[in-house]
PDB file of C-alpha atoms in Angstrom:
ATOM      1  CA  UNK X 268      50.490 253.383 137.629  1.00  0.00           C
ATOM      2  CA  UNK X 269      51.610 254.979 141.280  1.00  0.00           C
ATOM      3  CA  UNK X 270      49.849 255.465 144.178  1.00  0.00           C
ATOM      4  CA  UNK X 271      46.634 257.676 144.220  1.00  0.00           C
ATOM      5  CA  UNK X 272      47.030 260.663 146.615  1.00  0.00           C
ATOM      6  CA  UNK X 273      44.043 262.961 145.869  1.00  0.00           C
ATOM      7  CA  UNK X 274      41.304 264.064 143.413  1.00  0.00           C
ATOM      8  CA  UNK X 275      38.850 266.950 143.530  1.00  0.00           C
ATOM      9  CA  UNK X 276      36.654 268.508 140.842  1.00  0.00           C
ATOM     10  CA  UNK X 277      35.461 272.196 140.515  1.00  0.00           C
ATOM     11  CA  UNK X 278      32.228 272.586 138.416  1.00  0.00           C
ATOM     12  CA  UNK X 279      31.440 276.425 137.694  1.00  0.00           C
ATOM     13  CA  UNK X 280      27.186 276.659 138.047  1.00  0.00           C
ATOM     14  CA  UNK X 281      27.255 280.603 137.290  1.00  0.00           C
ATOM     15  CA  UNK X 282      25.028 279.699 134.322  1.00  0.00           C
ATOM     16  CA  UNK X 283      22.076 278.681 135.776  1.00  0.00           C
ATOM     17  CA  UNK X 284      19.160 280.475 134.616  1.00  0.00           C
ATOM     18  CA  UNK X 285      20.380 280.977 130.944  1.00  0.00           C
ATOM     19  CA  UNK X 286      23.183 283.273 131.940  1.00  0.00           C
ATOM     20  CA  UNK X 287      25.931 283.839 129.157  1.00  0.00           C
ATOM     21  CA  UNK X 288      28.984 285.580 130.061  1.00  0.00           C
ATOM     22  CA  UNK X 289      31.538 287.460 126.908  1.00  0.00           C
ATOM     23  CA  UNK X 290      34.463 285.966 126.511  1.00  0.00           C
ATOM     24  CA  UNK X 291      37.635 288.689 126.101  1.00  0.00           C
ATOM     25  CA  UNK X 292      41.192 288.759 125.575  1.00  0.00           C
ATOM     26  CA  UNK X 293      41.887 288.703 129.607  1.00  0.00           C
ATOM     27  CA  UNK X 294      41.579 284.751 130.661  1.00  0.00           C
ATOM     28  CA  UNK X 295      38.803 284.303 132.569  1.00  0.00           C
ATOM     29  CA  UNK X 296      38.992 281.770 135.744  1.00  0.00           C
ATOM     30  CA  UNK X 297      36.808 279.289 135.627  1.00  0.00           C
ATOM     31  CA  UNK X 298      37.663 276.599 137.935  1.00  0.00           C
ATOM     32  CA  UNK X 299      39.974 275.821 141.181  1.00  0.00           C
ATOM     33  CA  UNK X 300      40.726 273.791 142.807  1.00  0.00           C
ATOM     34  CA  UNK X 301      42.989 272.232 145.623  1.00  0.00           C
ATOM     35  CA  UNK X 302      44.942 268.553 146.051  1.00  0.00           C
ATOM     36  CA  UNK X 303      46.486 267.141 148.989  1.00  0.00           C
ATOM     37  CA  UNK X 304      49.870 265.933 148.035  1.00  0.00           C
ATOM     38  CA  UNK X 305      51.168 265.505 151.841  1.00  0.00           C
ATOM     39  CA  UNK X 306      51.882 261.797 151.725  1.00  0.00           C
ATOM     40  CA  UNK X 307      53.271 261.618 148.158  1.00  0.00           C
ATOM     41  CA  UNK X 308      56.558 259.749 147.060  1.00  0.00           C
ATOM     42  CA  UNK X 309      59.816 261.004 145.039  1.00  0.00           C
ATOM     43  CA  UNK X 310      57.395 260.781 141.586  1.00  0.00           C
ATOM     44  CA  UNK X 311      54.286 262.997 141.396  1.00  0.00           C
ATOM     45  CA  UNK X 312      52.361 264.000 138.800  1.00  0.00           C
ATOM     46  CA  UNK X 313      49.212 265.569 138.507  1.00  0.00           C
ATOM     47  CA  UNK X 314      46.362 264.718 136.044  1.00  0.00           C
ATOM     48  CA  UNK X 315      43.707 267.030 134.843  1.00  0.00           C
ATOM     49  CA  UNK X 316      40.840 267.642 132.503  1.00  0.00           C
ATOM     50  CA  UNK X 317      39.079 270.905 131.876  1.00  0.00           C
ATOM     51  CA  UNK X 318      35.908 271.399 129.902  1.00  0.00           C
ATOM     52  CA  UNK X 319      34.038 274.687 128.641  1.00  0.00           C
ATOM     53  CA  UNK X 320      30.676 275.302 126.007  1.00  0.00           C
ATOM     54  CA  UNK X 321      31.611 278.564 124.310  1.00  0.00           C
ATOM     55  CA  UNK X 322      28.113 279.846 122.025  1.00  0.00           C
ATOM     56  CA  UNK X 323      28.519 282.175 119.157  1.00  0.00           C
ATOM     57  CA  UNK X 324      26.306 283.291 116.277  1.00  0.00           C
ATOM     58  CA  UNK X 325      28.626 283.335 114.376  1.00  0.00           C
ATOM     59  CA  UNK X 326      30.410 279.789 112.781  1.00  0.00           C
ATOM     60  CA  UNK X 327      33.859 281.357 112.213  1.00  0.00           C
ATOM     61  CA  UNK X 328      36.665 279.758 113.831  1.00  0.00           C
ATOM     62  CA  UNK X 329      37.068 281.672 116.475  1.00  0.00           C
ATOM     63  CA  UNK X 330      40.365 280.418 118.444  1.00  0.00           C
ATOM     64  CA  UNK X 331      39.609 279.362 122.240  1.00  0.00           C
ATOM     65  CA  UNK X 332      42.285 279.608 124.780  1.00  0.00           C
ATOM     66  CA  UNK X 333      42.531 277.225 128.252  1.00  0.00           C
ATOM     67  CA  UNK X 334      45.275 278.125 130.468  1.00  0.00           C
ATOM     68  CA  UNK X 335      45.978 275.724 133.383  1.00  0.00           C
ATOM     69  CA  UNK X 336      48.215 277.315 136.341  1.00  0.00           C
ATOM     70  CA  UNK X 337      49.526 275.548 139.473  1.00  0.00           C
ATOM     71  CA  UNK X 338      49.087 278.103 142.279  1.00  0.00           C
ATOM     72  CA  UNK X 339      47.096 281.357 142.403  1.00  0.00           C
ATOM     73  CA  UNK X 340      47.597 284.708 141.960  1.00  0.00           C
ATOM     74  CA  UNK X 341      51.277 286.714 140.362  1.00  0.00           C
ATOM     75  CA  UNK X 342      53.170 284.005 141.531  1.00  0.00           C
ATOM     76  CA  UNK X 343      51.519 281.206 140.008  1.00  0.00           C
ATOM     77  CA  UNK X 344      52.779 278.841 137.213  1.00  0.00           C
ATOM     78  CA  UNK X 345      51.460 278.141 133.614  1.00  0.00           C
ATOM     79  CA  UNK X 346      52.021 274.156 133.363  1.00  0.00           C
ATOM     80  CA  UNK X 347      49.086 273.684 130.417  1.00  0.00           C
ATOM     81  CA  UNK X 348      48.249 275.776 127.660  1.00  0.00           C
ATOM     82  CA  UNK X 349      45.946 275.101 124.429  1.00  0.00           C
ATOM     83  CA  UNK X 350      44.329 276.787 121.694  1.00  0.00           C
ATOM     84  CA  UNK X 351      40.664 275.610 119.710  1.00  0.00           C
ATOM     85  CA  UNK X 352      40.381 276.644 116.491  1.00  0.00           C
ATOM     86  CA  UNK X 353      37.327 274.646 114.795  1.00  0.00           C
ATOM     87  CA  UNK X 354      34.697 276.416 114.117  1.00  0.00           C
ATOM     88  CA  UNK X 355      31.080 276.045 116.211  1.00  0.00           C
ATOM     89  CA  UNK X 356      28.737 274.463 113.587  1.00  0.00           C
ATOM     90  CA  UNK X 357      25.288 275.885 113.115  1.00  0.00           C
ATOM     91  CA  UNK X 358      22.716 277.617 111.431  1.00  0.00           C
ATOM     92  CA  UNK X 359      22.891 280.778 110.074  1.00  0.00           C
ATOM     93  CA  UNK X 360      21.110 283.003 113.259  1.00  0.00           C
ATOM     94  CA  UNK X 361      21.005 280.546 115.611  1.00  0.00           C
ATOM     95  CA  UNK X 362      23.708 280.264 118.250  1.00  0.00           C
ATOM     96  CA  UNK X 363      26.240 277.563 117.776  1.00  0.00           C
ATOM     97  CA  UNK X 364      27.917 275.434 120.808  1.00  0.00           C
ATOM     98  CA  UNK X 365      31.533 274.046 120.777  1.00  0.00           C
ATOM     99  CA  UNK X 366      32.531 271.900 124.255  1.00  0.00           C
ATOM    100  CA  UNK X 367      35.997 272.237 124.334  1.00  0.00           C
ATOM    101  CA  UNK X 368      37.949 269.457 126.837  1.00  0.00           C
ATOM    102  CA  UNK X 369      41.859 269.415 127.278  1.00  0.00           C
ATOM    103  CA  UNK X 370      43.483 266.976 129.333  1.00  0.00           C
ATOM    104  CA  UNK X 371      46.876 267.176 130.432  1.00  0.00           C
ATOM    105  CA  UNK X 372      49.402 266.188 133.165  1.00  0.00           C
ATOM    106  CA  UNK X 373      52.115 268.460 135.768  1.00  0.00           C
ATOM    107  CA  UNK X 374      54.828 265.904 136.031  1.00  0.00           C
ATOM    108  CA  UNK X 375      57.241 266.658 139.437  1.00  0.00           C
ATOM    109  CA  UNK X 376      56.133 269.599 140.656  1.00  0.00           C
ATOM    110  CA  UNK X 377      57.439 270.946 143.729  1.00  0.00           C
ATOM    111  CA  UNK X 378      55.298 269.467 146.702  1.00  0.00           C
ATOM    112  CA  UNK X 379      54.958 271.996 148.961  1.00  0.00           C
ATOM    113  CA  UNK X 380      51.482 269.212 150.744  1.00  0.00           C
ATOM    114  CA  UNK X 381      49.218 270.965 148.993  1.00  0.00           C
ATOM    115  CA  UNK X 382      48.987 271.693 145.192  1.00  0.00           C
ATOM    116  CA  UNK X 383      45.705 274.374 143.425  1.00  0.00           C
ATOM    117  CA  UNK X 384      45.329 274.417 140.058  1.00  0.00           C
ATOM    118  CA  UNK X 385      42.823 276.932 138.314  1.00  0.00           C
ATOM    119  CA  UNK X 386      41.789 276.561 135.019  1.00  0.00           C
ATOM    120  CA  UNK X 387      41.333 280.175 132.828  1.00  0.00           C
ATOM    121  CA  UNK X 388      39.810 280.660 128.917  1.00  0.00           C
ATOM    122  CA  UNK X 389      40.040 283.518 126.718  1.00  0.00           C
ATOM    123  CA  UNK X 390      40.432 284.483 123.188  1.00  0.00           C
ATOM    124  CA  UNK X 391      42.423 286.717 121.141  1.00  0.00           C
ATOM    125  CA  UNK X 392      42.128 290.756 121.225  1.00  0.00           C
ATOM    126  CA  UNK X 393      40.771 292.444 118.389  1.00  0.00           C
ATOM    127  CA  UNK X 394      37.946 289.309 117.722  1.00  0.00           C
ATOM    128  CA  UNK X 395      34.474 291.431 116.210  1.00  0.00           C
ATOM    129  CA  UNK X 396      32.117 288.834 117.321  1.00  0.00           C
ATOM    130  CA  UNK X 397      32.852 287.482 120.677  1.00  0.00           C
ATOM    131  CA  UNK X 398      31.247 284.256 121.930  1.00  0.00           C
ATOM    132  CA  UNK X 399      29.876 283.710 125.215  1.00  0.00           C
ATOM    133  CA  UNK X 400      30.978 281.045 127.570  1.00  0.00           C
ATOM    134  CA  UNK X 401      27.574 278.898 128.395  1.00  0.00           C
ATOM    135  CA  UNK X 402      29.020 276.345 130.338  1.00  0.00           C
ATOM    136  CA  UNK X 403      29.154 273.822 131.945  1.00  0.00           C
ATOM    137  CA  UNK X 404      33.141 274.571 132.685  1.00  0.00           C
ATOM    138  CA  UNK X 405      34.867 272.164 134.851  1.00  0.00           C
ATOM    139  CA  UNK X 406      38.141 271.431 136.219  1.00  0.00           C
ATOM    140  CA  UNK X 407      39.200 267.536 137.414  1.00  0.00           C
ATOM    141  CA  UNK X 408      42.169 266.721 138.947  1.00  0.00           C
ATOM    142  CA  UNK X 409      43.810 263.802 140.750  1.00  0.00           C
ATOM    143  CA  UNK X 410      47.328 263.780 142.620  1.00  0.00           C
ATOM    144  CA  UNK X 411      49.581 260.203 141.844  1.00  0.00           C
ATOM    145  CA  UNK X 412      53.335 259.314 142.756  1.00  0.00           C
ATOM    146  CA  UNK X 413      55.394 256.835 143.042  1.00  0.00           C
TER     147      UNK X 413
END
């Protein structure tokens, strides 16, 4: 199993109220956050789950991007990347919800003390009927080694 280092969670609560936001083709961020890795041994790895409601009206399979990065801004390195293609199930008129959750791991990356992580979503350009991010998104992470 290894030794537990860290874990933090980011919850995005920008939808309070019955706020909807587009999504585009540009990711969006949605979550970071930041583990302390100072006291970790020769084998870390990183676990993390991410977690997004995307409403549309429409119940086409719209695909659903989440990007993972280590680090923040040009420098920063895609370690996760997956796409959602089932369709939201509803009825006709009447927005339809999909949660979408990925979980995935950064095995050895450099240790530098202190690891962040931010967690983006998009969808593809050219897509007629967008669908809103609704949330709740979240981002979970925790820091292990050996």
């Amino acid at each position: 199993m290894g030794t537990f280092l860290d874990a933090q969670v980011s919850q995005n609560i920008s939808f309070s109220g019955g706020i909807s936001i587009p999504l585009s083709s540009t990711p969006a961020l949605f979550a970071t956050l930041g583990l302390n890795t100072a006291n970790a041994g020769p084998n870390l790895r990183i676990q993390f789950t991410a977690t997004t409601a995307i409403s549309s009206l429409a119940s086409v399979a719209v695909p659903i991007t989440i990007q993972i990065y280590r680090g923040v801004g040009p420098g920063r390195v895609l370690v996760y990347s997956a796409i959602e293609t089932s369709p939201a199930i509803g009825v006709l008129g009447v927005a339809a919800r999909r949660i979408i959750t990925v979980t995935g791991c950064d095995y050895a990356p450099p240790n530098p003390g202190f690891l962040v992580y931010q967690a983006f979503v998009s969808i593809p350009g050219g897509i007629v009927v967008a669908p809103t991010r609704t949330g709740p998104e979240s981002l979970n992470a925790a820091a292990y080694s050996s």
